[in-house]
Amino acid sequence: MPSIRLVDVTKRFGDITALDRVNLEIEDGEYVCVLGPTGSGKTTLLRLIAGVIKPTEGEIYIDGEPASRIPPQERNAAYLPQQYALFPHMRVIDNVAFGPMAKGLSREEAYEISKRMLEMTRLAWRMNSYPHELSGGMQQRLALARALASGAELLLLDEPLGALDARLRVELRYRLRELVKDEGLTAIHVTHDQEEAMAISDRIVVLRDGRIQQEGRPIEVYREPNSIFVANFVGGANFLEGFVHRRLNGSSIIQLRGGLRVRVLDTRFNLGERVVVAIREEATGIVPSSLKSKGGRGNLLPGRVRDISFLGSVVVYEVELVNGEVLNSKVPIQMDHGRFRVGDEVLLSLNPEHLRVYPYPPIGLYRELEAV
Amino acid sequence: MPSVRLVNVTKRYGEITAVEGINLEVEDGEYLCIIGPSGCGKTTLIKCISGIIEPTEGEIYIDGELMNGVPIQERGVGYVFQEIALFPHMDVYDNVSYGPRVKGWDASRMRRLVDEMLNMMALRDRMHDYPMELSGGARQKAAVARALSSGSLLLLLDEPLGALDVKVRIALRRELRRMVKELGLTAIHVTHDQEEAMAISDRIAVMRAGRIVEVGTPQDLYLNPRRLFTANFVGEANFMVGEVAGSSGGEVEVRVNGEPIYSVRSSLLSSGDVLDGGRVVAAIRPEFVVMEGTDGMNSGFGGLTDGCGASWGGRVRSEAFLGSMVRYEVEADNGVLVAVKLPSLSVGSGFRVGSRVTLTFPPRHVLLYPYPPEGLERAISIE
């Protein structure tokens, strides 16, 4: 039953600090996704746990025992790196059955497990092919099936679905989670795909520049991002800069560019302080401009529809506010009535409950948003 | 003003047929995406249009002129690959001005055009950088700017955004579409990303195993797919095999494992299929399924369903938070597994794994297809 604990783990490569004092606990049976942009330290974290590299400082504990005393092959972990190697001279089924047979299972037993894993990764029909006959996406599914069949209780997966076509990637993530849960495995899964991370994991760890920026259940990280970076990287949002114009009892008024104002419930900021207001695209409501006369209470900002994107399950309205800023309003298809056209005057409704306020970033908002 | 017409285009490599009998018309000024699973022939097809590959059979017309045998540089196309093909020893400005320069344009005319491209792509600040100094997004923008400044009115794009991170990809696809429309170009764009295709194109051609399955607007393909394969490949769908149990006034009743489901969308069925006992496939997108808790809690759209539709009892088997949506898998009492997607703002944390729920299928969102002769699995398989 693997549980993992990282205590003040730092990893340096020469002058470069890939991971900086990371503390993390992963419980037995948990599915954790490590999410972050390229170069944030995700792969380093996984390789440390796998034992492929050793920390410069700090210690990793596996089931309470210092990992420095457990050689990689005794960690009962299946590590699936981004650059994996398949056995080129073995058929697909034998690639998968190799692990279980090495552990002493009979050929029949090993094949039975292997077929199940190939079923799950939608490769059963290519059981008798050789790796070089498979597409890149299929080879990755084979590598994943092999890791799953190994019998390891700890899965360390580095972008295990990264090479797959979008449609299959979405399908397999649900099957992968189901399998890990059914078998009671512990999984650490590195990805740069935030939707995949939310869909598949019990807990998300967001890395930035080698540090943990935030961790929590997907819904917590999504609903309460602790920084502009996390709000932007996990899910995306509309961001508006402004300053605290008035402080009221239980709310503040933020003045945006061009004299627009919104009310927010966050009162941590001082009068005159420069801030950034953020709201999720699906929480940004779009209403006809005729509602204006009744307005006043909510945050209704006037603008004009600049573009409409039909994305299937959602429709995205790109609206240019009168102050020139551009916001997106994402409407679920089942709620979209198709009543707005490009060029229409509309109001964007920013419910104070969904507005988050952050300190203005020292490097500027634009640069901060580029950091992903 | 380039329009593109493909007549019976086939490309074979020895025994293997990469594309077969392709007929396709792209209008002047249209943005068309070609999508399909890997290995479906979409890249071969766009290479045939560009002239990189010569088709084995069939004709390719650009602007009404037959292109067979015409070399790539004389087809007047701008081509952007997934693997960025910028000249590494030239800075952004020299890369983007390459086309006009080799064509011998005078300096002021060239400068005006290149400046305009760099402005449109927001690359002015980077014009003296070399490709290796640029981020992936900036490099791809420079590649697009170079293709555009070549003066080509037909843009061929093969996974132009494929190598980029999600955020950059979403930002860039908007710019790309805007540029193409502002400049009045025709664009053909190959992608494996269905959402990208829907966001960027006027029409989408869906390919499978070397053939075109269906062509339509994003709305057509998502809301009224004529083929089961399209329904599965473009967005997610629930597929349920059942038998026709009766029909009246345009509404067809289908029994799925003993439970009824109603549809007013049976136009794809022949009169033979609608006979009682005829085997059909009912399809519905997860976001059109209405889910209600037995304690009266609901997904918030009960009022929007016109006609009540059929209701099934079931139990929530899994829940996945996707950000703006929450996706549930519900095991209905008749044994069918149904995916349901609800806007996350409307559910809070109301449904739990194990909760009893009622599922309703609004008849106007239930599409009916004849049961495919090759079986449902094969008909929707992405491979």
PDB file of C-alpha atoms in Angstrom, chain A residues 40-260:
ATOM      1  CA  SER A  40       7.834  23.880 -14.324  1.00  0.00           C
ATOM      2  CA  GLY A  41       9.466  20.763 -12.850  1.00  0.00           C
ATOM      3  CA  LYS A  42       6.702  18.183 -13.403  1.00  0.00           C
ATOM      4  CA  THR A  43       8.871  15.525 -14.972  1.00  0.00           C
ATOM      5  CA  THR A  44      11.656  16.061 -12.446  1.00  0.00           C
ATOM      6  CA  LEU A  45       9.175  15.456  -9.650  1.00  0.00           C
ATOM      7  CA  LEU A  46       8.069  12.185 -11.186  1.00  0.00           C
ATOM      8  CA  ARG A  47      11.610  11.000 -11.864  1.00  0.00           C
ATOM      9  CA  LEU A  48      12.563  11.684  -8.255  1.00  0.00           C
ATOM     10  CA  ILE A  49       9.713   9.549  -6.986  1.00  0.00           C
ATOM     11  CA  ALA A  50      10.570   6.832  -9.488  1.00  0.00           C
ATOM     12  CA  GLY A  51      14.148   6.884  -8.198  1.00  0.00           C
ATOM     13  CA  VAL A  52      15.649   7.620 -11.597  1.00  0.00           C
ATOM     14  CA  ILE A  53      17.306  10.697 -10.081  1.00  0.00           C
ATOM     15  CA  LYS A  54      18.062  11.641  -6.482  1.00  0.00           C
ATOM     16  CA  PRO A  55      17.121  14.847  -4.682  1.00  0.00           C
ATOM     17  CA  THR A  56      19.859  17.423  -4.088  1.00  0.00           C
ATOM     18  CA  GLU A  57      18.268  18.186  -0.737  1.00  0.00           C
ATOM     19  CA  GLY A  58      15.361  16.789   1.238  1.00  0.00           C
ATOM     20  CA  GLU A  59      13.985  13.288   1.496  1.00  0.00           C
ATOM     21  CA  ILE A  60      11.281  11.213  -0.108  1.00  0.00           C
ATOM     22  CA  TYR A  61       9.453   8.607   1.963  1.00  0.00           C
ATOM     23  CA  ILE A  62       7.622   5.662   0.501  1.00  0.00           C
ATOM     24  CA  ASP A  63       5.338   3.993   3.013  1.00  0.00           C
ATOM     25  CA  GLY A  64       7.226   5.822   5.705  1.00  0.00           C
ATOM     26  CA  GLU A  65      10.612   4.512   4.687  1.00  0.00           C
ATOM     27  CA  PRO A  66      13.269   6.848   3.240  1.00  0.00           C
ATOM     28  CA  ALA A  67      13.347   6.205  -0.476  1.00  0.00           C
ATOM     29  CA  SER A  68      17.108   6.676  -0.534  1.00  0.00           C
ATOM     30  CA  ARG A  69      17.258   3.196   1.025  1.00  0.00           C
ATOM     31  CA  ILE A  70      14.897   1.616  -1.526  1.00  0.00           C
ATOM     32  CA  PRO A  71      16.408   0.890  -4.941  1.00  0.00           C
ATOM     33  CA  PRO A  72      14.139   1.892  -7.852  1.00  0.00           C
ATOM     34  CA  GLN A  73      13.316  -1.699  -8.807  1.00  0.00           C
ATOM     35  CA  GLU A  74      12.016  -2.392  -5.287  1.00  0.00           C
ATOM     36  CA  ARG A  75       9.629   0.545  -5.177  1.00  0.00           C
ATOM     37  CA  ASN A  76       6.803  -1.502  -6.662  1.00  0.00           C
ATOM     38  CA  ALA A  77       6.237   1.343  -9.070  1.00  0.00           C
ATOM     39  CA  ALA A  78       5.537   1.359 -12.780  1.00  0.00           C
ATOM     40  CA  TYR A  79       7.200   4.397 -14.303  1.00  0.00           C
ATOM     41  CA  LEU A  80       6.002   5.403 -17.757  1.00  0.00           C
ATOM     42  CA  PRO A  81       8.352   8.108 -19.022  1.00  0.00           C
ATOM     43  CA  GLN A  82       7.615  10.244 -22.064  1.00  0.00           C
ATOM     44  CA  GLN A  83      10.365   8.463 -23.923  1.00  0.00           C
ATOM     45  CA  TYR A  84       9.480   4.865 -23.298  1.00  0.00           C
ATOM     46  CA  ALA A  85      10.969   1.847 -25.016  1.00  0.00           C
ATOM     47  CA  LEU A  86       8.874  -1.026 -26.315  1.00  0.00           C
ATOM     48  CA  PHE A  87      10.307  -4.448 -27.123  1.00  0.00           C
ATOM     49  CA  PRO A  88      10.531  -4.200 -30.913  1.00  0.00           C
ATOM     50  CA  HIS A  89      10.813  -7.938 -31.572  1.00  0.00           C
ATOM     51  CA  MET A  90       7.773  -8.820 -29.430  1.00  0.00           C
ATOM     52  CA  ARG A  91       4.146  -8.748 -30.446  1.00  0.00           C
ATOM     53  CA  VAL A  92       1.841  -6.263 -28.691  1.00  0.00           C
ATOM     54  CA  ILE A  93       0.427  -8.915 -26.359  1.00  0.00           C
ATOM     55  CA  ASP A  94       3.892 -10.153 -25.399  1.00  0.00           C
ATOM     56  CA  ASN A  95       5.083  -6.644 -24.691  1.00  0.00           C
ATOM     57  CA  VAL A  96       2.278  -6.325 -22.161  1.00  0.00           C
ATOM     58  CA  ALA A  97       2.616  -9.864 -20.760  1.00  0.00           C
ATOM     59  CA  PHE A  98       6.345  -9.481 -20.210  1.00  0.00           C
ATOM     60  CA  GLY A  99       5.995  -7.833 -16.799  1.00  0.00           C
ATOM     61  CA  PRO A 100       3.458 -10.231 -15.283  1.00  0.00           C
ATOM     62  CA  MET A 101       5.443 -13.242 -16.545  1.00  0.00           C
ATOM     63  CA  ALA A 102       8.661 -11.860 -15.108  1.00  0.00           C
ATOM     64  CA  LYS A 103       6.807 -11.743 -11.803  1.00  0.00           C
ATOM     65  CA  GLY A 104       6.142 -15.459 -12.089  1.00  0.00           C
ATOM     66  CA  LEU A 105       2.622 -15.594 -13.532  1.00  0.00           C
ATOM     67  CA  SER A 106       1.864 -18.353 -16.024  1.00  0.00           C
ATOM     68  CA  ARG A 107       1.482 -17.413 -19.681  1.00  0.00           C
ATOM     69  CA  GLU A 108      -2.306 -17.909 -19.473  1.00  0.00           C
ATOM     70  CA  GLU A 109      -2.646 -15.665 -16.439  1.00  0.00           C
ATOM     71  CA  ALA A 110      -0.341 -13.040 -17.939  1.00  0.00           C
ATOM     72  CA  TYR A 111      -2.255 -13.077 -21.222  1.00  0.00           C
ATOM     73  CA  GLU A 112      -5.553 -12.706 -19.427  1.00  0.00           C
ATOM     74  CA  ILE A 113      -4.381  -9.589 -17.593  1.00  0.00           C
ATOM     75  CA  SER A 114      -2.738  -8.261 -20.740  1.00  0.00           C
ATOM     76  CA  LYS A 115      -5.888  -8.667 -22.792  1.00  0.00           C
ATOM     77  CA  ARG A 116      -7.854  -6.740 -20.223  1.00  0.00           C
ATOM     78  CA  MET A 117      -5.389  -3.864 -20.340  1.00  0.00           C
ATOM     79  CA  LEU A 118      -5.327  -3.885 -24.135  1.00  0.00           C
ATOM     80  CA  GLU A 119      -9.114  -3.868 -24.084  1.00  0.00           C
ATOM     81  CA  MET A 120      -9.037  -0.792 -21.893  1.00  0.00           C
ATOM     82  CA  THR A 121      -6.540   1.024 -24.086  1.00  0.00           C
ATOM     83  CA  ARG A 122      -8.556   0.003 -27.195  1.00  0.00           C
ATOM     84  CA  LEU A 123      -5.702  -2.029 -28.632  1.00  0.00           C
ATOM     85  CA  ALA A 124      -6.982  -5.574 -28.289  1.00  0.00           C
ATOM     86  CA  TRP A 125      -7.557  -5.730 -32.040  1.00  0.00           C
ATOM     87  CA  ARG A 126      -3.832  -5.146 -32.655  1.00  0.00           C
ATOM     88  CA  MET A 127      -2.724  -7.800 -30.169  1.00  0.00           C
ATOM     89  CA  ASN A 128      -0.644  -9.677 -32.747  1.00  0.00           C
ATOM     90  CA  SER A 129       0.999  -6.655 -34.351  1.00  0.00           C
ATOM     91  CA  TYR A 130       4.548  -5.541 -33.727  1.00  0.00           C
ATOM     92  CA  PRO A 131       5.293  -2.110 -32.240  1.00  0.00           C
ATOM     93  CA  HIS A 132       6.701  -0.666 -35.488  1.00  0.00           C
ATOM     94  CA  GLU A 133       3.389  -1.438 -37.209  1.00  0.00           C
ATOM     95  CA  LEU A 134       1.539   0.866 -34.815  1.00  0.00           C
ATOM     96  CA  SER A 135       0.985   4.625 -35.045  1.00  0.00           C
ATOM     97  CA  GLY A 136       2.555   6.898 -32.430  1.00  0.00           C
ATOM     98  CA  GLY A 137      -0.695   7.092 -30.502  1.00  0.00           C
ATOM     99  CA  MET A 138      -1.068   3.315 -30.501  1.00  0.00           C
ATOM    100  CA  GLN A 139       2.494   2.843 -29.282  1.00  0.00           C
ATOM    101  CA  GLN A 140       1.748   5.130 -26.384  1.00  0.00           C
ATOM    102  CA  ARG A 141      -1.390   3.154 -25.541  1.00  0.00           C
ATOM    103  CA  LEU A 142       0.678  -0.013 -25.641  1.00  0.00           C
ATOM    104  CA  ALA A 143       3.227   1.477 -23.260  1.00  0.00           C
ATOM    105  CA  LEU A 144       0.375   2.472 -20.954  1.00  0.00           C
ATOM    106  CA  ALA A 145      -1.169  -0.997 -21.104  1.00  0.00           C
ATOM    107  CA  ARG A 146       2.207  -2.489 -20.225  1.00  0.00           C
ATOM    108  CA  ALA A 147       2.597  -0.190 -17.228  1.00  0.00           C
ATOM    109  CA  LEU A 148      -0.921  -1.053 -16.037  1.00  0.00           C
ATOM    110  CA  ALA A 149      -0.347  -4.784 -16.424  1.00  0.00           C
ATOM    111  CA  SER A 150       2.908  -4.778 -14.488  1.00  0.00           C
ATOM    112  CA  GLY A 151       1.134  -5.376 -11.206  1.00  0.00           C
ATOM    113  CA  ALA A 152       2.764  -2.345  -9.595  1.00  0.00           C
ATOM    114  CA  GLU A 153       0.670  -0.585  -6.982  1.00  0.00           C
ATOM    115  CA  LEU A 154       2.123   2.803  -7.751  1.00  0.00           C
ATOM    116  CA  LEU A 155       1.757   4.270 -11.235  1.00  0.00           C
ATOM    117  CA  LEU A 156       4.035   7.117 -12.265  1.00  0.00           C
ATOM    118  CA  LEU A 157       2.735   8.378 -15.585  1.00  0.00           C
ATOM    119  CA  ASP A 158       4.380  11.149 -17.577  1.00  0.00           C
ATOM    120  CA  GLU A 159       1.916  12.540 -20.154  1.00  0.00           C
ATOM    121  CA  PRO A 160       0.494   9.038 -20.707  1.00  0.00           C
ATOM    122  CA  LEU A 161      -2.173  10.290 -23.132  1.00  0.00           C
ATOM    123  CA  GLY A 162      -0.154  13.097 -24.722  1.00  0.00           C
ATOM    124  CA  ALA A 163       0.348  11.510 -28.146  1.00  0.00           C
ATOM    125  CA  LEU A 164      -3.285  10.521 -28.649  1.00  0.00           C
ATOM    126  CA  ASP A 165      -5.809  12.227 -30.882  1.00  0.00           C
ATOM    127  CA  ALA A 166      -8.098  14.552 -28.947  1.00  0.00           C
ATOM    128  CA  ARG A 167     -11.161  12.326 -29.200  1.00  0.00           C
ATOM    129  CA  LEU A 168      -9.488   9.178 -27.907  1.00  0.00           C
ATOM    130  CA  ARG A 169      -7.588  11.052 -25.223  1.00  0.00           C
ATOM    131  CA  VAL A 170     -10.870  12.200 -23.696  1.00  0.00           C
ATOM    132  CA  GLU A 171     -12.342   8.706 -23.792  1.00  0.00           C
ATOM    133  CA  LEU A 172      -9.317   6.988 -22.286  1.00  0.00           C
ATOM    134  CA  ARG A 173      -8.925   9.333 -19.367  1.00  0.00           C
ATOM    135  CA  TYR A 174     -12.198   8.113 -17.874  1.00  0.00           C
ATOM    136  CA  ARG A 175     -11.270   4.473 -18.407  1.00  0.00           C
ATOM    137  CA  LEU A 176      -7.854   5.041 -16.886  1.00  0.00           C
ATOM    138  CA  ARG A 177      -9.281   6.558 -13.742  1.00  0.00           C
ATOM    139  CA  GLU A 178     -11.859   3.798 -13.465  1.00  0.00           C
ATOM    140  CA  LEU A 179      -9.158   1.133 -13.683  1.00  0.00           C
ATOM    141  CA  VAL A 180      -6.893   2.792 -11.117  1.00  0.00           C
ATOM    142  CA  LYS A 181      -9.815   3.099  -8.703  1.00  0.00           C
ATOM    143  CA  ASP A 182     -11.124  -0.432  -9.277  1.00  0.00           C
ATOM    144  CA  GLU A 183      -7.678  -1.910  -8.660  1.00  0.00           C
ATOM    145  CA  GLY A 184      -6.982   0.339  -5.664  1.00  0.00           C
ATOM    146  CA  LEU A 185      -3.782   1.712  -7.173  1.00  0.00           C
ATOM    147  CA  THR A 186      -2.035   4.956  -6.366  1.00  0.00           C
ATOM    148  CA  ALA A 187      -1.323   7.138  -9.387  1.00  0.00           C
ATOM    149  CA  ILE A 188       0.768  10.216 -10.024  1.00  0.00           C
ATOM    150  CA  HIS A 189       0.079  11.561 -13.475  1.00  0.00           C
ATOM    151  CA  VAL A 190       1.934  14.446 -15.058  1.00  0.00           C
ATOM    152  CA  THR A 191       0.106  16.472 -17.672  1.00  0.00           C
ATOM    153  CA  HIS A 192      -0.020  19.939 -19.146  1.00  0.00           C
ATOM    154  CA  ASP A 193      -3.703  19.451 -20.074  1.00  0.00           C
ATOM    155  CA  GLN A 194      -5.713  21.113 -17.335  1.00  0.00           C
ATOM    156  CA  GLU A 195      -9.032  19.568 -18.316  1.00  0.00           C
ATOM    157  CA  GLU A 196      -7.494  16.113 -18.266  1.00  0.00           C
ATOM    158  CA  ALA A 197      -6.038  16.829 -14.826  1.00  0.00           C
ATOM    159  CA  MET A 198      -9.387  17.940 -13.431  1.00  0.00           C
ATOM    160  CA  ALA A 199     -11.332  15.089 -14.981  1.00  0.00           C
ATOM    161  CA  ILE A 200      -9.056  12.300 -13.859  1.00  0.00           C
ATOM    162  CA  SER A 201      -7.647  13.223 -10.467  1.00  0.00           C
ATOM    163  CA  ASP A 202      -8.672  13.361  -6.843  1.00  0.00           C
ATOM    164  CA  ARG A 203      -6.171  16.125  -6.296  1.00  0.00           C
ATOM    165  CA  ILE A 204      -4.250  18.525  -8.502  1.00  0.00           C
ATOM    166  CA  VAL A 205      -0.808  19.886  -7.768  1.00  0.00           C
ATOM    167  CA  VAL A 206      -0.032  22.989  -9.837  1.00  0.00           C
ATOM    168  CA  LEU A 207       3.677  23.656 -10.322  1.00  0.00           C
ATOM    169  CA  ARG A 208       5.272  26.878 -11.424  1.00  0.00           C
ATOM    170  CA  ASP A 209       9.018  27.409 -11.695  1.00  0.00           C
ATOM    171  CA  GLY A 210       9.777  24.389  -9.522  1.00  0.00           C
ATOM    172  CA  ARG A 211       7.431  25.294  -6.715  1.00  0.00           C
ATOM    173  CA  ILE A 212       3.968  24.166  -5.750  1.00  0.00           C
ATOM    174  CA  GLN A 213       1.718  27.069  -6.558  1.00  0.00           C
ATOM    175  CA  GLN A 214      -1.485  25.440  -5.341  1.00  0.00           C
ATOM    176  CA  GLU A 215      -2.884  22.016  -4.547  1.00  0.00           C
ATOM    177  CA  GLY A 216      -6.355  20.773  -3.848  1.00  0.00           C
ATOM    178  CA  ARG A 217      -9.386  18.991  -5.249  1.00  0.00           C
ATOM    179  CA  PRO A 218     -10.071  19.965  -8.846  1.00  0.00           C
ATOM    180  CA  ILE A 219     -13.196  21.897  -7.916  1.00  0.00           C
ATOM    181  CA  GLU A 220     -11.339  23.806  -5.180  1.00  0.00           C
ATOM    182  CA  VAL A 221      -8.476  24.784  -7.438  1.00  0.00           C
ATOM    183  CA  TYR A 222     -10.936  25.784 -10.159  1.00  0.00           C
ATOM    184  CA  ARG A 223     -13.320  27.719  -7.918  1.00  0.00           C
ATOM    185  CA  GLU A 224     -10.735  29.336  -5.675  1.00  0.00           C
ATOM    186  CA  PRO A 225      -7.504  29.800  -7.581  1.00  0.00           C
ATOM    187  CA  ASN A 226      -4.974  31.436  -5.257  1.00  0.00           C
ATOM    188  CA  SER A 227      -3.252  33.426  -7.996  1.00  0.00           C
ATOM    189  CA  ILE A 228      -3.683  34.897 -11.447  1.00  0.00           C
ATOM    190  CA  PHE A 229      -1.347  32.205 -12.685  1.00  0.00           C
ATOM    191  CA  VAL A 230      -3.549  29.344 -11.463  1.00  0.00           C
ATOM    192  CA  ALA A 231      -6.768  31.016 -12.603  1.00  0.00           C
ATOM    193  CA  ASN A 232      -5.261  31.456 -16.033  1.00  0.00           C
ATOM    194  CA  PHE A 233      -3.585  28.089 -16.312  1.00  0.00           C
ATOM    195  CA  VAL A 234      -6.418  26.021 -14.887  1.00  0.00           C
ATOM    196  CA  GLY A 235      -9.511  26.825 -16.884  1.00  0.00           C
ATOM    197  CA  GLY A 236      -8.739  30.293 -18.092  1.00  0.00           C
ATOM    198  CA  ALA A 237     -10.664  33.431 -17.199  1.00  0.00           C
ATOM    199  CA  ASN A 238     -11.366  37.021 -18.114  1.00  0.00           C
ATOM    200  CA  PHE A 239      -8.930  39.401 -16.420  1.00  0.00           C
ATOM    201  CA  LEU A 240      -9.490  43.132 -15.946  1.00  0.00           C
ATOM    202  CA  GLU A 241      -7.138  45.597 -14.321  1.00  0.00           C
ATOM    203  CA  GLY A 242      -8.286  48.381 -12.070  1.00  0.00           C
ATOM    204  CA  PHE A 243      -7.923  49.969  -8.645  1.00  0.00           C
ATOM    205  CA  VAL A 244      -9.950  50.080  -5.461  1.00  0.00           C
ATOM    206  CA  HIS A 245     -12.232  53.048  -5.849  1.00  0.00           C
ATOM    207  CA  ARG A 246     -14.369  52.711  -2.730  1.00  0.00           C
ATOM    208  CA  ARG A 247     -14.544  50.389   0.234  1.00  0.00           C
ATOM    209  CA  LEU A 248     -17.998  49.589   1.518  1.00  0.00           C
ATOM    210  CA  ASN A 249     -19.385  47.368   4.193  1.00  0.00           C
ATOM    211  CA  GLY A 250     -18.742  43.836   2.891  1.00  0.00           C
ATOM    212  CA  SER A 251     -17.768  44.836  -0.607  1.00  0.00           C
ATOM    213  CA  SER A 252     -15.484  47.083  -2.613  1.00  0.00           C
ATOM    214  CA  ILE A 253     -15.926  49.038  -5.804  1.00  0.00           C
ATOM    215  CA  ILE A 254     -13.183  48.512  -8.362  1.00  0.00           C
ATOM    216  CA  GLN A 255     -12.694  51.107 -11.042  1.00  0.00           C
ATOM    217  CA  LEU A 256     -11.665  49.614 -14.367  1.00  0.00           C
ATOM    218  CA  ARG A 257     -10.192  51.296 -17.406  1.00  0.00           C
ATOM    219  CA  GLY A 258     -12.417  53.817 -19.097  1.00  0.00           C
ATOM    220  CA  GLY A 259     -14.335  54.556 -15.911  1.00  0.00           C
ATOM    221  CA  LEU A 260     -16.265  51.285 -15.747  1.00  0.00           C
TER     222      LEU A 260
END
